[in-house]
Short mmCIF file of C-alpha atoms in Angstrom, two decimals:
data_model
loop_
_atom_site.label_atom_id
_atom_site.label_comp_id
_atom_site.label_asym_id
_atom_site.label_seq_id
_atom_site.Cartn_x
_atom_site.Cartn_y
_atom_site.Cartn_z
CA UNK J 1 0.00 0.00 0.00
CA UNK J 2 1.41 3.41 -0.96
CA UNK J 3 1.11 6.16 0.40
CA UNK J 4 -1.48 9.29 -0.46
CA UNK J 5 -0.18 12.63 -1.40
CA UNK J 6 -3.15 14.77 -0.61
CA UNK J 7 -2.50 16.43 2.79
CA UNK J 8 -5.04 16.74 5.08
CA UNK J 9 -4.32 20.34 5.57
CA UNK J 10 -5.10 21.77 2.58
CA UNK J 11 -8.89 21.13 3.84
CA UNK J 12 -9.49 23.75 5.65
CA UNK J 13 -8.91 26.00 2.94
CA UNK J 14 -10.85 24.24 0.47
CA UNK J 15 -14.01 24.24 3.19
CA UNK J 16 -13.32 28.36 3.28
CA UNK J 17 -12.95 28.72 -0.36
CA UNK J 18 -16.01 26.63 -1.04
CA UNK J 19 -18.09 28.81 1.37
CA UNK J 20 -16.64 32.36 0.28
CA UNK J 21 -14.14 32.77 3.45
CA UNK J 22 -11.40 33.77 3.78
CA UNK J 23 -8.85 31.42 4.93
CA UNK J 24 -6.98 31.09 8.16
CA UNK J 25 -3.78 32.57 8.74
CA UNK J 26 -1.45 29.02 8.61
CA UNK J 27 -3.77 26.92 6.11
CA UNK J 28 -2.03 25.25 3.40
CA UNK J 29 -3.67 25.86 0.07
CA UNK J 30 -6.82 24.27 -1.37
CA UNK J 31 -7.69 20.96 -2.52
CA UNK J 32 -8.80 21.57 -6.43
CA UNK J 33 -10.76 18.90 -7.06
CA UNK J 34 -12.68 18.82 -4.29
CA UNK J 35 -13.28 22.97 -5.19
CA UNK J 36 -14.18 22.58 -8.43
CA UNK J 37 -16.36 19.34 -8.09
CA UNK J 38 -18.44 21.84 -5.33
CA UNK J 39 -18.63 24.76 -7.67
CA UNK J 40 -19.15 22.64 -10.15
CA UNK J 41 -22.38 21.56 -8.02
CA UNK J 42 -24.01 24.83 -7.71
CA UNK J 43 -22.80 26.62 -11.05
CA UNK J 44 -20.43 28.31 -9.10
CA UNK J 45 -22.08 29.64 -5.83
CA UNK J 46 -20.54 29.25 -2.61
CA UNK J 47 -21.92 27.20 -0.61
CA UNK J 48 -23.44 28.53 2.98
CA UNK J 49 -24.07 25.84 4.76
CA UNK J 50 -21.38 22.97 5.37
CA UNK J 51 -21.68 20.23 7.87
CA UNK J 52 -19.01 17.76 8.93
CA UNK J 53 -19.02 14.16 9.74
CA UNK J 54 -16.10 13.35 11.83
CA UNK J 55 -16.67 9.89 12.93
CA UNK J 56 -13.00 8.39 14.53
CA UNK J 57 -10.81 6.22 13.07
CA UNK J 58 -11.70 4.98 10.35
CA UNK J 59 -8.63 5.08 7.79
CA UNK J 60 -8.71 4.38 4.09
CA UNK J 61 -8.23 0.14 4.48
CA UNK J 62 -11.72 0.12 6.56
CA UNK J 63 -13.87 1.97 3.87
CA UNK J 64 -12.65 -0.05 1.20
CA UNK J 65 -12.10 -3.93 3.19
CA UNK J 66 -16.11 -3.40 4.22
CA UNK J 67 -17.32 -1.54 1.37
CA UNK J 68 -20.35 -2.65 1.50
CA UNK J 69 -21.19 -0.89 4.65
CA UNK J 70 -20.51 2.57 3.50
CA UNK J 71 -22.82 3.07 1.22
CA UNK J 72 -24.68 6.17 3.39
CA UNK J 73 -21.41 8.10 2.57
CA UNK J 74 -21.48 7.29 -1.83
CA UNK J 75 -25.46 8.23 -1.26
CA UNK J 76 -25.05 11.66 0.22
CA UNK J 77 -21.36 12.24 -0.84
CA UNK J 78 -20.54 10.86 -3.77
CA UNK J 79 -17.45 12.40 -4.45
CA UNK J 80 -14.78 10.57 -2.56
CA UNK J 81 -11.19 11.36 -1.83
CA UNK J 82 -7.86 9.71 -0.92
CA UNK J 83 -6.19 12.32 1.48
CA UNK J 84 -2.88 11.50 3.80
CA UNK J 85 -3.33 12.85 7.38
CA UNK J 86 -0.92 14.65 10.05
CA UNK J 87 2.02 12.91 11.83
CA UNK J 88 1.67 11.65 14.69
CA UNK J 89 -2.03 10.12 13.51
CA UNK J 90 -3.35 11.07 16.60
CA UNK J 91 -6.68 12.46 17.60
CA UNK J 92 -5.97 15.63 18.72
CA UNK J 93 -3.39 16.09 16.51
CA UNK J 94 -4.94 15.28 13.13
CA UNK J 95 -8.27 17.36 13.98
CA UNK J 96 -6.22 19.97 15.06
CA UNK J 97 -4.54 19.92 11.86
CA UNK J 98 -7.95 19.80 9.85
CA UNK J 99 -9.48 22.45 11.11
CA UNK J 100 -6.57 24.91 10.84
CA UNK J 101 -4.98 23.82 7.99
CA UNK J 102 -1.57 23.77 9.91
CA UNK J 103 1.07 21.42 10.57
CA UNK J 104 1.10 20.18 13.86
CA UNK J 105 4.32 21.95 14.38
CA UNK J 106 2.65 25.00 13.70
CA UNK J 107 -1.07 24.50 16.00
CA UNK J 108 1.35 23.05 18.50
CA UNK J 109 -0.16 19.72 19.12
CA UNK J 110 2.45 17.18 18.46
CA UNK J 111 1.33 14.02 20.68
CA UNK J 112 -1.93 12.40 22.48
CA UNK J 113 -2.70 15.74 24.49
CA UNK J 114 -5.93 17.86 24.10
CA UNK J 115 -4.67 21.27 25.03
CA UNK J 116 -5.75 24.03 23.70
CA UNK J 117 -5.41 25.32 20.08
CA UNK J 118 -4.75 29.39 20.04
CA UNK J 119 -3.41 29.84 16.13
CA UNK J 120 -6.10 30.59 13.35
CA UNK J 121 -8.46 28.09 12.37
CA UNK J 122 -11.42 28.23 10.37
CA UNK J 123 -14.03 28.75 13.44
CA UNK J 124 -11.90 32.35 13.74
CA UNK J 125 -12.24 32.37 10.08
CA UNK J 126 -16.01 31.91 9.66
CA UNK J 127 -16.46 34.33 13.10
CA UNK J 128 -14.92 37.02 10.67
CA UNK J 129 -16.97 36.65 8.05
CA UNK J 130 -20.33 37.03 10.11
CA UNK J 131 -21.03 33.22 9.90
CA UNK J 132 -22.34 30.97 12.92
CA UNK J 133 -20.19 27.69 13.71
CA UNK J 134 -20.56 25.13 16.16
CA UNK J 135 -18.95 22.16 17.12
CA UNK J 136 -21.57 19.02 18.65
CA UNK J 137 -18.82 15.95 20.24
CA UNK J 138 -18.91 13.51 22.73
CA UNK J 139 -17.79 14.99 26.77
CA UNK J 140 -13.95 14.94 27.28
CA UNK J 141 -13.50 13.89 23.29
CA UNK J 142 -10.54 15.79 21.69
CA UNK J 143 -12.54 17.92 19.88
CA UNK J 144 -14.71 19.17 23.21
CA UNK J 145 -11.02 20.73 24.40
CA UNK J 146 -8.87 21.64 21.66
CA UNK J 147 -10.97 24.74 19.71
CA UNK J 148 -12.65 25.89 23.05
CA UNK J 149 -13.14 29.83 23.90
CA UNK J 150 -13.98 30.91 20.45
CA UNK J 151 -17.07 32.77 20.16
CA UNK J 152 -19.26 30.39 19.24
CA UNK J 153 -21.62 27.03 20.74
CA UNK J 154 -20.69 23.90 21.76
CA UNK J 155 -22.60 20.87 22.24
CA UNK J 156 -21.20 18.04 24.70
CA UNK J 157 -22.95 14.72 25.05
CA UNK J 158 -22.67 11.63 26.77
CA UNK J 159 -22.04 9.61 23.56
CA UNK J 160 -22.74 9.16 19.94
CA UNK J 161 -26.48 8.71 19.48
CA UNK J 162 -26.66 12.04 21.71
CA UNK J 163 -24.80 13.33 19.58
CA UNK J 164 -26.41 12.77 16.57
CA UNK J 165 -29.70 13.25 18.14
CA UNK J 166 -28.81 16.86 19.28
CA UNK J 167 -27.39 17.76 16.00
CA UNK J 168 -30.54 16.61 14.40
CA UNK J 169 -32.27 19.37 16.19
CA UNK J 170 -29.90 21.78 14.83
CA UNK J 171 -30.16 20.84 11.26
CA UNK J 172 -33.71 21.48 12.17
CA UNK J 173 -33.45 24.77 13.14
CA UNK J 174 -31.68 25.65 10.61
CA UNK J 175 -30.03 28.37 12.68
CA UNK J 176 -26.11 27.39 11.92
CA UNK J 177 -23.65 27.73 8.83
CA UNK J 178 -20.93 25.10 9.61
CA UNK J 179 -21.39 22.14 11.69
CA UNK J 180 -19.03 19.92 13.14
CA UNK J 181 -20.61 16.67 14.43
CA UNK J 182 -17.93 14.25 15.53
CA UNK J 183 -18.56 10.24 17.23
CA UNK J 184 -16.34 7.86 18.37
CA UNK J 185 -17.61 4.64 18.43
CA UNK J 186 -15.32 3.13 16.18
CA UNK J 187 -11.95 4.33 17.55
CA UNK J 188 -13.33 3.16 21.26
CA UNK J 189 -14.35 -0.35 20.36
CA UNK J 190 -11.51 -1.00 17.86
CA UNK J 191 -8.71 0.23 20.80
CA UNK J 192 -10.44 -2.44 23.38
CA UNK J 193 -10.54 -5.42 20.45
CA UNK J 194 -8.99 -4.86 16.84
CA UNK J 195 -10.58 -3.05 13.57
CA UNK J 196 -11.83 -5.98 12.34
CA UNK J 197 -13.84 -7.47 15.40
CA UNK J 198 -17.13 -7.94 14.85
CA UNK J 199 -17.74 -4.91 17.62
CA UNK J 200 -15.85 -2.77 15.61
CA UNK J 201 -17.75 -3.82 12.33
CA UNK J 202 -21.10 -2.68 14.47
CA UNK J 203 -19.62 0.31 15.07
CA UNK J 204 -18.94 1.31 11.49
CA UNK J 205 -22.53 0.49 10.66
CA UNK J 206 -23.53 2.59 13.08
CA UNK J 207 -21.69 5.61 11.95
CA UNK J 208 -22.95 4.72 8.59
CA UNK J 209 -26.37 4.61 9.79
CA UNK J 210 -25.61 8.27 11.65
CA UNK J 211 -24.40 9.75 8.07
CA UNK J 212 -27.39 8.40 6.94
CA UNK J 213 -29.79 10.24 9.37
CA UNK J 214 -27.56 13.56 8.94
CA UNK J 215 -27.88 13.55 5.55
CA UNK J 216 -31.32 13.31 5.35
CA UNK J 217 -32.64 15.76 7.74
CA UNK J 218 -30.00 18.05 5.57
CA UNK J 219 -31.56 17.59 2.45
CA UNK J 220 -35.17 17.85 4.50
CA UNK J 221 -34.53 21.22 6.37
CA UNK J 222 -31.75 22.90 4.65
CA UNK J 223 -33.77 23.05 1.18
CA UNK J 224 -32.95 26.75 0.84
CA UNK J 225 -29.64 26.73 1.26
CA UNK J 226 -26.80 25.35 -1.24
CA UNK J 227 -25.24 22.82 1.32
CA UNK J 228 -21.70 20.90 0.96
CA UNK J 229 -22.32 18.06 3.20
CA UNK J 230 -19.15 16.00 4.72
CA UNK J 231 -17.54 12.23 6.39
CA UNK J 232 -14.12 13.04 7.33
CA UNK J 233 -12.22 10.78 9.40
CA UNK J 234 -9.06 11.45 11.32
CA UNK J 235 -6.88 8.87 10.85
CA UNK J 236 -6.71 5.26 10.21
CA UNK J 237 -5.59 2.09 12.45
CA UNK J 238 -4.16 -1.15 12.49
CA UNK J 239 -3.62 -4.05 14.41
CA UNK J 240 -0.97 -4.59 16.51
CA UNK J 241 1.21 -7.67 17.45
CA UNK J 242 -0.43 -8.08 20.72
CA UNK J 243 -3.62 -7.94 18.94
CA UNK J 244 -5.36 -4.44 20.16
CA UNK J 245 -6.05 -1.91 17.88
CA UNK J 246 -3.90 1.61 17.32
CA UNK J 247 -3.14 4.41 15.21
CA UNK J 248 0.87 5.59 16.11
CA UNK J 249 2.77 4.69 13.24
CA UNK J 250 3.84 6.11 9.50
CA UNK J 251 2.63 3.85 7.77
CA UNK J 252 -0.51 3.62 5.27
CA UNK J 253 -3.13 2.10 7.34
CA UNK J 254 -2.87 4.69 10.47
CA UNK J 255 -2.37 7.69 7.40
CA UNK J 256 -3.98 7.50 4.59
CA UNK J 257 -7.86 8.21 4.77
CA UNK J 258 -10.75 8.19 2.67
CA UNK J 259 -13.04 11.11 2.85
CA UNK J 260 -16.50 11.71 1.08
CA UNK J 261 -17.92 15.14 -0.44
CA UNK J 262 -21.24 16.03 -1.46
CA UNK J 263 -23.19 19.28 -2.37
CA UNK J 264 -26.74 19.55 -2.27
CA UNK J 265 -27.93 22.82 -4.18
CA UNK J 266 -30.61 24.40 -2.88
CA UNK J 267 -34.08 24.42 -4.52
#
């Protein structure tokens, strides 16, 4: 398995170019494809809604082993693409990198620790341009800590289904421009067996099934709006000798990722 050659922090960028933002000050330049296939979308409008679908975890090798289950993410977001995360492939550190658009050496998280993020990232970026963000995650979870104090709402729940649940009711209200909805079934069940136990094949069908539900209710309550609609993963895993799953090492399965794309114009 090679390597990809996409980095995952040209996303940001893309997301902000996409939507008519400006970029944050250390993001790394655009993705092209995944700009034009959105413009493409709406005949060139930005888009001004966005919501992202950050289940944990799940690297390029799952998507593609258990195809099958995934097909939620080709329904809703058709356009896929191969991307190569952020060393180490750690939680904190790849999200941290995906919603700046900075190397970790540059947002300053460099290892399993969910401290606080004070560079740019596109929250500041969409705050400046008189758009409404908000991040719904699992208590404690990486991405509860690591973008907190910007001027915006966060939504912590116990787990998953809470999660999607409560960001359900947002999609409903129709009240927010970019929203990050992250679970973490997957990475939890995976570290306590391996990726391929039949607990961690549950879990991806359940994250499957949660795309499903978000994209839906999108397509139900955000008819007026041009809407770019999102699964981005992390990281990947693998198994290791002892038999446990983790994501620590440079190599393909822990960094290369699959992520899937799709644009719903509005009516």
């Amino acid at each position: 398995m090679d390597f990809n050659t996409t980095p995952l922090t040209k996303l940001t960028g893309s997301l902000c170019k996409i939507m008519g933002v400006e970029p944050p000050e250390h993001s790394e330049g655009v993705i092209d494809e995944l700009v034009n296939y959105a413009m493409a979308k709406t005949e060139g409008r930005c888009v001004d809604r966005i919501l992202m679908y950050n289940p944990d975890a799940i690297g390029q090798w799952s998507y593609e082993k258990y195809s099958d289950k995934f097909e939620p993410m080709r329904e809703h977001a058709p356009f896929e693409l191969n991307m190569l995360t952020v060393f180490p492939p750690k939680t904190p550190v790849c999200f941290g990198s995906m919603y700046t658009g900075a190397s970790p050496q540059v947002h300053g998280i460099q290892h399993y620790v969910k401290s606080l993020i004070t560079i740019d990232s596109i929250f500041d970026a969409l705050i400046r341009a008189g758009k409404k963000p908000c991040i719904v995650t699992v208590k404690n979870s990486s991405l509860s800590k690591i973008f907190n104090e910007k001027n915006m709402d966060y939504y912590l729940e116990d787990y998953d289904n809470e999660v999607v649940a409560r960001a359900v009711e947002l999609i409903k209200q129709d009240k927010y421009d970019f929203i990050v909805v992250y679970n973490q079934e997957f990475d939890d069940v995976m570290h306590r067996s391996h990726p391929n136990s039949k607990r961690s094949q549950k879990a991806l069908d359940h994250h499957a099934q949660s795309f499903d539900i978000l994209g839906k209710h999108v397509k139900e309550y955000w008819k007026g709006h041009d809407t770019l609609i999102g699964c981005a993963t992390d990281h990947g895993t693998h198994r290791e000798w002892y038999l446990l799953g983790q994501h620590c090492k440079n190599i393909p399965e822990d960094m290369n990722v699959k992520h899937y794309y799709g644009v719903i114009p509005k009516e």
